[in-house]
XYZ file of C-alpha atoms in Angstrom:
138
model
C -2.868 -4.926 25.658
C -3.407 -3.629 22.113
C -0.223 -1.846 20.404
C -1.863 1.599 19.112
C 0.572 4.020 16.862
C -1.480 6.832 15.910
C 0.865 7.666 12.629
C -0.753 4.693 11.515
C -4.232 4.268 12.750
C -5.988 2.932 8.984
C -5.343 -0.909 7.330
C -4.077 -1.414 3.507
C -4.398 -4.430 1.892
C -2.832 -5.125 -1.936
C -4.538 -6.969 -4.253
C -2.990 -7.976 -8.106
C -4.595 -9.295 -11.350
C -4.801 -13.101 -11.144
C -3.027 -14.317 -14.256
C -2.135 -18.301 -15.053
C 0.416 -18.848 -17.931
C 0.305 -14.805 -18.044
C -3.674 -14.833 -19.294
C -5.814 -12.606 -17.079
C -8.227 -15.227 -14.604
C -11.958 -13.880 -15.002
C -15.270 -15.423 -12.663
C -17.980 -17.034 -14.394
C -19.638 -12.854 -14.685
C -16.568 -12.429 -16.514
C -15.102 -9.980 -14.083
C -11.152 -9.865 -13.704
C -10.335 -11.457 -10.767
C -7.568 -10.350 -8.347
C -5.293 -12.035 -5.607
C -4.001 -10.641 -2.119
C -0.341 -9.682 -2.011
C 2.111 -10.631 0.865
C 3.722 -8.155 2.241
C 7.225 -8.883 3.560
C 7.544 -7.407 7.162
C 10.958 -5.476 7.873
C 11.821 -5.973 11.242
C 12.825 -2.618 13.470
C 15.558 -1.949 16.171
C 14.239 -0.778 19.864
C 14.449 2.840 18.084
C 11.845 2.434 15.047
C 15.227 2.025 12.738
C 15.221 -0.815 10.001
C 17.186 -4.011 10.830
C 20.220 -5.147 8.358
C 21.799 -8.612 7.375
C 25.336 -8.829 6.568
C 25.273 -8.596 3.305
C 23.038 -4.940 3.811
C 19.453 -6.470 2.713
C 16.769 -5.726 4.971
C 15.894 -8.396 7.619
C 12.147 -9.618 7.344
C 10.002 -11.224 9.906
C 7.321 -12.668 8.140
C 4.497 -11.836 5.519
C 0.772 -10.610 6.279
C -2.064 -9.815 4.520
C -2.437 -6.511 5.243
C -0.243 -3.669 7.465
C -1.163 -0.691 9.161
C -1.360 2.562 7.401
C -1.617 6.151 7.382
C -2.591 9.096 5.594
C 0.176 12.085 4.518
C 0.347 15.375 2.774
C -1.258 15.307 -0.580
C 1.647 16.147 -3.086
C -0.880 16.920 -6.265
C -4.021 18.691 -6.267
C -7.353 17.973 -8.058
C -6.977 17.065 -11.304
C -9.835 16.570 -13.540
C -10.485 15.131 -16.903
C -14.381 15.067 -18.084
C -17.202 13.825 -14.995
C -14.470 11.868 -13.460
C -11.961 13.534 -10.876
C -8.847 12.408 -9.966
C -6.680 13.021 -6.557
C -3.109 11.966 -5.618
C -2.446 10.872 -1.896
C 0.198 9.348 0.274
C -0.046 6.533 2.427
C 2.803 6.172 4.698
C 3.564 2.633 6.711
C 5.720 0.877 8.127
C 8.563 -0.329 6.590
C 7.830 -3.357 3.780
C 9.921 -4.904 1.061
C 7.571 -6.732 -1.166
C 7.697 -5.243 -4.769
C 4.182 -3.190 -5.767
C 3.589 -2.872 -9.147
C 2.141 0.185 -11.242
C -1.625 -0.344 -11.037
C -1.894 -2.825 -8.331
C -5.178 -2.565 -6.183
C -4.737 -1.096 -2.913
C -7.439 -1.814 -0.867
C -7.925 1.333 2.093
C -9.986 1.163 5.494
C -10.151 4.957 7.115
C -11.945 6.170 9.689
C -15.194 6.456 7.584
C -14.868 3.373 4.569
C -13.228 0.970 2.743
C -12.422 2.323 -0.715
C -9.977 1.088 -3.456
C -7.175 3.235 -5.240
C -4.366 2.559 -8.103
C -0.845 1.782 -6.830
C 1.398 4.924 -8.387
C 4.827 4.609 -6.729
C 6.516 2.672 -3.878
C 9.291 3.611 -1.684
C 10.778 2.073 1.551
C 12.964 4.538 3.465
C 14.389 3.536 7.055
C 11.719 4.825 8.728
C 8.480 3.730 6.715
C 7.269 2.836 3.380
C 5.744 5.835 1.435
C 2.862 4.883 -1.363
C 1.516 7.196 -3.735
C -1.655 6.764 -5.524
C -4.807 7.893 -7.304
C -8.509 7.441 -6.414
C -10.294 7.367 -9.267
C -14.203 8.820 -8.513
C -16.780 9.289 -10.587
């Protein structure tokens, strides 16, 4: 039987600039090339609630590629600046402790696509991870 939780019924994957000996990697087009992020897994109680060690660090059952995702209130409206608009959302999921970084790719498959967006802000709570970040359309 497949586990279905409709608070978080879309995927997110994080990608990052490839960099060796902190220079940027590009392909032979001489396009920046990028690199999936793990994401560190926080493992929940019977009750949805985060799991602790001793020492009060969250207890982590493994990395993945990817974790499930959903959409939540937009806290900005519309901005624009010239042709190109700009839009803040919030991605809620469940709880992960791997470090994002301003700018990182985040990679989002809805209902309707698979479109990419610019990691704003990061923060795990005990009942989720909330992401903010901007789609950038022209």
């Amino acid at each position: 039987m497949v586990e279905r939780n409709p608070r978080f019924p879309h995927k997110l994957v994080v990608k990052r600039v490839k960099k060796v000996d902190g220079q940027i990697v590009y392909d032979v087009d001489g396009n920046v090339t990028y690199e999936i992020v793990p994401l560190s897994i926080v493992v929940l109680d019977n009750k949805g609630y985060m799991r602790y060690d001793s020492d009060g660090r969250p207890l982590v059952s493994g990395t993945a590629e990817s974790i499930k995702c959903g959409y939540r209130t937009n806290t900005r409206n519309v901005s624009e600046a010239g042709d190109v608009a700009v839009y803040n959302i919030t991605l809620h999921t469940p709880p992960f402790t791997t470090e994002l970084l301003y700018d990182d790719v985040l990679e989002i498959t809805d209902y309707e696509r698979t479109y990419t967006a610019r990691m704003v802000r990061k923060v795990t709570f005990n009942w989720g991870t909330d992401i903010w970040f901007d789609e950038v359309r022209n």
